[in-house]
Each structure stands twice: as C-alpha cells, then as structure tokens.
Coordinates of C-alpha atoms and ligand atoms in Angstrom, one line a residue:
X1 CA 0.5 2.1 -8.1
X2 CA 2.5 -0.5 -6.2
X3 CA 1.7 -4.0 -5.1
X4 CA 4.5 -4.5 -2.6
X5 CA 8.3 -4.4 -2.7
X6 CA 10.8 -7.1 -1.6
X7 CA 12.9 -10.1 -2.6
X8 CA 11.1 -10.9 -5.7
X9 CA 13.3 -13.2 -7.8
X10 CA 12.7 -14.1 -11.4
X11 CA 13.3 -17.7 -10.5
X12 CA 10.4 -17.6 -7.9
X13 CA 7.9 -16.3 -10.3
X14 CA 6.7 -18.4 -13.2
X15 CA 5.3 -16.7 -16.3
X16 CA 1.7 -17.5 -15.4
X17 CA 2.0 -15.9 -12.0
X18 CA 3.9 -12.9 -13.3
X19 CA 1.1 -12.4 -15.9
X20 CA -1.6 -12.5 -13.2
X21 CA 0.2 -9.8 -11.2
X22 CA 0.7 -7.6 -14.2
X23 CA -2.9 -8.1 -15.3
X24 CA -4.4 -7.2 -12.0
X25 CA -2.2 -4.2 -11.5
X26 CA -3.1 -3.0 -15.0
X27 CA -6.8 -3.5 -14.4
X28 CA -6.6 -1.6 -11.1
X29 CA -4.6 1.2 -12.8
X30 CA -7.0 1.5 -15.6
X31 CA -9.9 1.7 -13.1
X32 CA -8.1 4.5 -11.3
X33 CA -7.0 6.4 -14.3
X34 CA -10.5 6.1 -15.8
X35 CA -11.7 8.3 -12.9
X36 CA -9.0 10.9 -13.8
X37 CA -9.9 10.8 -17.5
X38 CA -13.5 11.7 -16.6
X39 CA -12.1 14.8 -14.7
X40 CA -12.7 12.9 -11.5
X41 CA -10.7 13.6 -8.3
X42 CA -7.3 12.2 -7.4
X43 CA -8.9 11.1 -4.1
X44 CA -11.6 9.0 -6.0
X45 CA -9.0 7.6 -8.3
X46 CA -6.6 6.3 -5.6
X47 CA -9.5 4.9 -3.6
X48 CA -10.9 3.1 -6.7
X49 CA -7.5 1.6 -7.6
X50 CA -6.7 0.4 -4.1
X51 CA -10.2 -1.1 -3.7
X52 CA -9.6 -3.1 -6.8
X53 CA -6.5 -4.7 -5.4
X54 CA -8.0 -5.2 -2.0
X55 CA -10.6 -7.4 -3.7
X56 CA -7.9 -9.4 -5.4
X57 CA -6.5 -12.2 -3.2
X58 CA -3.1 -12.0 -4.9
X59 CA -2.2 -9.0 -2.8
X60 CA -1.7 -8.6 0.9
X61 CA -4.6 -6.2 1.5
X62 CA -8.3 -6.8 2.0
X63 CA -9.1 -10.3 0.7
X64 CA -6.0 -12.4 1.0
X65 CA -4.4 -10.4 3.8
X66 CA -1.7 -12.1 5.9
X67 CA -2.5 -13.9 9.2
X68 CA -1.6 -12.5 12.6
X69 CA -0.2 -14.7 15.4
X70 CA -3.7 -15.3 16.7
X71 CA -4.9 -16.5 13.3
X72 CA -6.9 -13.3 12.6
X73 CA -6.5 -11.1 9.5
X74 CA -6.3 -7.5 10.6
X75 CA -5.8 -4.7 8.2
X76 CA -4.4 -1.2 8.1
X77 CA -5.1 1.5 5.5
X78 CA -4.8 5.3 5.0
X79 CA -5.9 7.9 2.4
X80 CA -4.9 11.5 2.2
X81 CA -6.0 14.5 0.1
X82 CA -3.1 16.8 -1.0
X83 CA -5.4 19.8 -1.5
X84 CA -6.9 20.0 2.0
X85 CA -4.4 17.8 3.9
X86 CA -7.4 15.9 5.2
X87 CA -6.7 12.3 6.0
X88 CA -8.4 9.1 7.2
X89 CA -6.7 6.0 8.6
X90 CA -7.6 2.7 10.2
X91 CA -5.6 0.0 11.9
X92 CA -6.1 -3.5 13.1
X93 CA -9.5 -3.9 11.6
X94 CA -11.0 -7.3 10.7
X95 CA -14.2 -7.8 8.6
X96 CA -14.1 -4.7 6.5
X97 CA -14.1 -5.6 2.8
X98 CA -12.3 -2.4 1.7
X99 CA -10.3 -0.8 4.4
X100 CA -9.4 2.1 2.1
X101 CA -13.0 3.0 1.9
X102 CA -13.4 3.0 5.6
X103 CA -10.4 5.3 5.7
X104 CA -12.1 7.6 3.2
X105 CA -15.3 7.7 5.3
X106 CA -13.2 8.7 8.3
X107 CA -11.6 11.5 6.2
X108 CA -15.1 12.7 5.2
X109 CA -17.4 11.9 8.1
X110 CA -15.3 11.8 11.3
X111 CA -13.8 14.6 13.3
X112 CA -10.9 12.2 13.9
X113 CA -8.1 11.0 11.6
X114 CA -7.1 7.6 12.9
X115 CA -9.4 4.9 14.3
X116 CA -8.4 1.4 15.3
X117 CA -9.7 -2.1 16.1
X118 CA -13.2 -2.4 17.7
X119 CA -14.0 1.3 17.6
X120 CA -13.1 1.5 13.9
X121 CA -15.4 -1.4 13.3
X122 CA -18.2 0.3 15.2
X123 CA -17.7 3.4 13.0
X124 CA -17.7 1.2 9.9
X125 CA -21.1 -0.2 10.9
X126 CA -22.5 3.3 11.6
X127 CA -21.4 4.3 8.1
X128 CA -22.8 1.2 6.4
X129 CA -19.4 0.2 5.1
X130 CA -19.4 -3.3 3.5
X131 CA -18.4 -6.1 5.9
X132 CA -17.6 -9.7 5.2
X133 CA -17.4 -12.9 7.2
X134 CA -13.9 -14.1 8.1
X135 CA -13.9 -16.8 5.4
X136 CA -14.1 -14.1 2.7
X137 CA -10.6 -13.0 3.6
X138 CA -9.2 -16.5 3.8
X139 CA -6.4 -17.5 1.4
X140 CA -4.7 -20.9 1.6
X141 CA -1.3 -19.5 0.6
X142 CA -1.5 -16.9 3.4
X143 CA -2.6 -19.6 5.8
X144 CA 0.3 -21.8 5.0
X145 CA 2.7 -18.8 5.3
X146 CA 1.3 -18.2 8.8
X147 CA 1.7 -21.9 9.8
X148 CA 5.3 -21.8 8.7
X149 CA 5.9 -18.5 10.6
X150 CA 4.4 -20.1 13.7
X151 CA 6.7 -23.1 13.4
X152 CA 9.8 -20.9 13.0
X153 CA 8.6 -18.5 15.6
X154 CA 9.2 -15.7 13.0
X155 CA 7.6 -12.6 11.7
X156 CA 7.5 -12.6 7.9
X157 CA 7.5 -9.4 6.1
X158 CA 5.6 -10.3 3.0
X159 CA 8.7 -9.4 1.0
X160 CA 10.7 -12.5 1.8
X161 CA 8.1 -14.8 0.3
X162 CA 6.8 -15.3 -3.2
X163 CA 3.5 -13.7 -2.7
X164 CA 3.0 -9.9 -2.5
X165 CA 2.1 -7.4 -1.2
X166 CA 0.9 -4.3 0.3
X167 CA -0.9 -2.0 -2.2
X168 CA -0.8 1.7 -2.8
X169 CA -1.8 4.4 -5.3
X170 CA -0.9 8.0 -5.9
X171 CA -2.5 10.4 -8.4
X172 CA -2.6 13.9 -9.8
X173 CA -5.9 14.9 -11.3
X174 CA -6.7 17.5 -14.0
X175 CA -7.6 20.0 -11.3
X176 CA -4.0 19.9 -10.0
X177 CA -4.9 18.0 -6.9
X178 CA -2.8 15.1 -5.5
X179 CA -3.9 12.1 -3.4
X180 CA -2.3 9.0 -1.9
X181 CA -3.7 5.7 -0.4
X182 CA -2.1 2.6 1.0
X183 CA -3.6 -0.6 2.3
X184 CA -2.1 -3.8 3.8
X185 CA -2.6 -6.8 6.0
X186 CA 0.7 -6.0 7.6
X187 CA 3.2 -8.8 8.3
X188 CA 2.6 -12.5 8.8
X189 CA 2.5 -13.6 12.4
X190 CA 2.4 -10.0 13.8
X191 CA 1.5 -9.8 17.5
X192 CA 0.7 -7.4 20.3
X193 CA -1.3 -5.1 18.1
X194 CA 1.5 -4.4 15.8
X195 CA 0.8 -1.6 13.3
X196 CA 3.1 -0.8 10.3
X197 CA 3.8 2.3 8.4
X198 CA 1.0 2.0 5.9
X199 CA -1.8 3.7 7.9
X200 CA 0.5 6.3 9.5
X201 CA 0.2 9.7 7.9
X202 CA 3.7 10.8 7.1
X203 CA 5.3 7.4 7.3
X204 CA 3.7 5.1 4.7
X205 CA 1.2 7.6 3.2
X206 CA 1.3 11.3 2.5
X207 CA -0.1 13.9 0.1
X208 CA 0.4 17.6 -0.2
X209 CA -0.4 19.7 -3.3
X210 CA 2.7 21.8 -2.6
X211 CA 5.0 18.9 -3.1
X212 CA 3.9 15.3 -3.9
X213 CA 1.7 12.3 -3.1
X214 CA 3.5 9.2 -1.7
X215 CA 2.7 5.6 -0.9
X216 CA 5.4 3.4 0.6
X217 CA 6.0 -0.4 0.9
X218 CA 8.6 -2.2 2.8
X219 CA 9.7 -3.1 6.3
X220 CA 7.3 -1.0 8.1
X221 CA 9.3 -0.5 11.3
X222 CA 12.0 1.3 9.3
X223 CA 9.6 3.3 7.3
X224 CA 8.0 4.5 10.6
X225 CA 11.4 5.5 12.1
X226 CA 12.3 7.3 8.8
X227 CA 9.0 9.1 8.6
X228 CA 9.6 8.4 4.9
X229 CA 6.6 9.8 3.1
X230 CA 6.8 13.1 5.0
X231 CA 10.5 13.2 4.7
X232 CA 10.2 13.0 0.9
X233 CA 7.8 15.9 0.9
X234 CA 10.0 17.9 3.3
X235 CA 13.1 17.4 1.1
X236 CA 11.1 19.0 -1.7
X237 CA 9.4 21.7 0.3
X238 CA 12.3 22.8 2.5
X239 CA 15.5 21.6 0.8
X240 CA 14.4 22.3 -2.8
X241 CA 15.1 18.8 -4.1
X242 CA 13.2 17.6 -7.0
X243 CA 11.0 14.4 -6.7
X244 CA 13.7 12.2 -8.1
X245 CA 16.5 13.5 -6.0
X246 CA 14.3 13.4 -2.9
X247 CA 13.2 9.8 -3.6
X248 CA 16.7 8.6 -4.2
X249 CA 17.9 10.2 -0.9
X250 CA 15.2 8.7 1.3
X251 CA 15.3 5.2 -0.3
X252 CA 19.0 4.8 -1.1
X253 CA 20.7 6.9 1.5
X254 CA 18.5 7.3 4.6
X255 CA 16.5 3.9 4.5
X256 CA 19.6 1.9 3.6
X257 CA 21.6 3.6 6.4
X258 CA 18.8 2.6 8.9
X259 CA 18.7 -0.9 7.5
X260 CA 15.3 -0.5 5.9
X261 CA 14.3 -2.3 2.7
X262 CA 11.5 -1.5 0.4
X263 CA 10.3 1.3 -1.8
X264 CA 7.9 4.1 -2.6
X265 CA 5.8 5.5 -5.4
X266 CA 5.2 9.2 -5.8
X267 CA 3.8 11.8 -8.1
X268 CA 4.6 15.5 -7.9
X269 CA 2.4 18.5 -8.6
X270 CA 3.7 18.7 -12.2
X271 CA 2.9 15.1 -12.9
X272 CA 6.4 13.8 -12.6
X273 CA 6.5 10.2 -11.2
X274 CA 9.1 8.1 -9.3
X275 CA 8.9 4.4 -8.5
X276 CA 12.0 3.9 -6.3
X277 CA 13.0 0.8 -4.4
X278 CA 16.2 -0.6 -2.8
X279 CA 14.8 -4.2 -2.7
X280 CA 15.1 -6.7 -5.5
X281 CA 11.8 -5.8 -6.9
X282 CA 8.6 -3.9 -6.5
X283 CA 5.3 -4.6 -8.2
X284 CA 4.4 -1.4 -9.9
X285 CA 2.2 0.1 -12.6
X286 CA 1.9 3.7 -13.9
X287 CA 0.2 5.7 -16.5
X288 CA 0.7 9.3 -17.7
X289 CA -1.8 11.3 -19.8
X290 CA -1.5 10.3 -23.5
X291 CA 0.6 7.2 -22.9
X292 CA -0.3 3.6 -22.4
X293 CA -0.4 1.9 -18.9
X294 CA 2.9 0.2 -18.0
X295 CA 3.9 -2.4 -15.4
X296 CA 7.2 -3.6 -14.1
X297 CA 8.4 -5.9 -11.3
X298 CA 12.2 -6.2 -11.4
X299 CA 14.7 -3.4 -11.6
X300 CA 15.3 -3.5 -15.3
X301 CA 11.5 -4.0 -15.7
Ligands
LIG1 N1 4.9 -1.7 5.1 C1 4.0 -2.8 5.4 C2 4.0 -3.0 6.9 O1 5.1 -3.0 7.5 C3 4.3 -4.1 4.7 C4 4.6 -4.1 3.2 O2 4.8 -3.0 2.7 O3 4.5 -5.1 2.6 O4 3.0 -3.3 7.5

C-alpha cells in the first residue's frame, strides 16, 4: 500500500504524526491482507484496504480530500483486476464516501470503464453507493492548504506540504490473481476539470496477471505522460525485465528525465514486491505471507 509520495522531511513530521500515519497504514494493510488470508480475492483486498484509508482524514482520498479552486472536493479513483483486465474508474466526483467502491461497481455493473462528474454520481445513486453531505469530507488542514494556494495563485501537489496523500493498494491472492486500486482528491486548487493519473488505467493504476499490479503516486501530469503503470507492465512483458529492473527504469530513468517526481508500488505474479520512489519519501506498508506487516516513510525506512 502507499499513502502518497513527496517531499516528506523528518523535520516536518513529529513522532506523534508519524505514528498516526504508520498506525493507519498498518490497520488498512491488515484489513486488506485479512481478506487474502481467508482465501479472498486480490480485488476485494485492494478495495478493502483503500476504503479504509478513504475513511481516514489523514490521507488525500475520500474524507479529507484536498479542495479544488472552486472550494469543492472532487475525487478520482480506479480499480483493476489482473485476471480479466476488467477495470472501473471515476473522476471528479463529490459526495461519494468511498470512490474506490464506486469504481468497483463500474467494473462489475456497467458496460463502461470510466465515468465522470454528474453522470458518475447518477450511476452511484442507481447502485445505492453510500453518499455523504459535503461537511463529511471537510478537513481544516486541507481547507487552510487551499486558502494558501488561492493566495499564492498556485496548484499544490500534496507532496510539497506536510500532509499526505493519495492512497493505493496492490495485491496477489492465493489463487494467483493480481489487482490494483488508487484513490485521490487530486491536487489542491485544481481547476478546469483537472484529472490526474490515479483514475487513468495504465497511468496511475494497472493490473495484469501476466506481469504485475501497480499503483502510482506523484505529480500526476508526468505520470500520465509517462503512462507509467502500463509502461512498467510492458517492460516486463515485452522487454523481459524483472519487476525491480522495470520499476527502477520507469521511476529513476524515465520519470526523472521527464521531470516527474513520485513513486509506485507493485507486486508481480510470483509475489515479488517493489516500493520505488524518486521523491524524498513515500508512505508505504507491505506484508508478505508468513511475515509481519511493515511500514516505512523515508528512504532508509
Ligand atoms: N497522482 C495524484 C494526482 O496527480 C496526486 C498524488 O499522487 O498525490 O492527482
């Protein structure tokens, strides 16, 4: 799992805050891996883990999402199944408590893959997806961040502040199936219907049983241009790179060359994992069968 990547400095993070992040990431991880331990599907596991962080205001997804220029909180999310290559994605949706669950409903109950804004909300209502009033999503820290972005006429990628971040999960289940999910409020002060990489299949989220499951976090515009998640999978499928080599290539060579900063988490069909980032830190947590859950934030983490 990841909880966002960026300029996370030790000096910005006191022990108490660091512990809260680690605690929440671990709880989400344990919820997701609990599904896998009961022989559940990777798809259920990633949805469960992401839902957990969407409900936690510490992260920029669901409750506690960043504010857009017009003062609204609009969220993006995607989920993908590596066995079938089915996917569901949503963008620019207010009011939905768990955008990842709406994405899952699209995957299962819609002939389409990607729904946005008002139409996506209409679909959510037709599916009985849980909705909340706007004050449910409010978070004072995010509000202040937005006010400061407005004053500076700037767009803040969540990375350059001391509160993170987009969330994502990848999993391999006991049946050999992979899945990935990503959920975000996007960037503070976003305008004009801006959508990042997170809900774009192949950019921020991708899963394919032949290769790997991937969830990205970082400066979305660069991750879109790099088609990062699919590129990672392609480097494995067509160029024969292993997961580590492929992750290092996309994050350290290709993203850096473009100017993109951030990271990704991925698991391959053999259960190998990578948590690669070129930013100062990335909130992350992982668990492999038979071993205890682990968390890290900084590079040496
Ligand atoms: N990638 C996300 C976006 O650009 C932001 C993030 O990962 O924090 O919307």
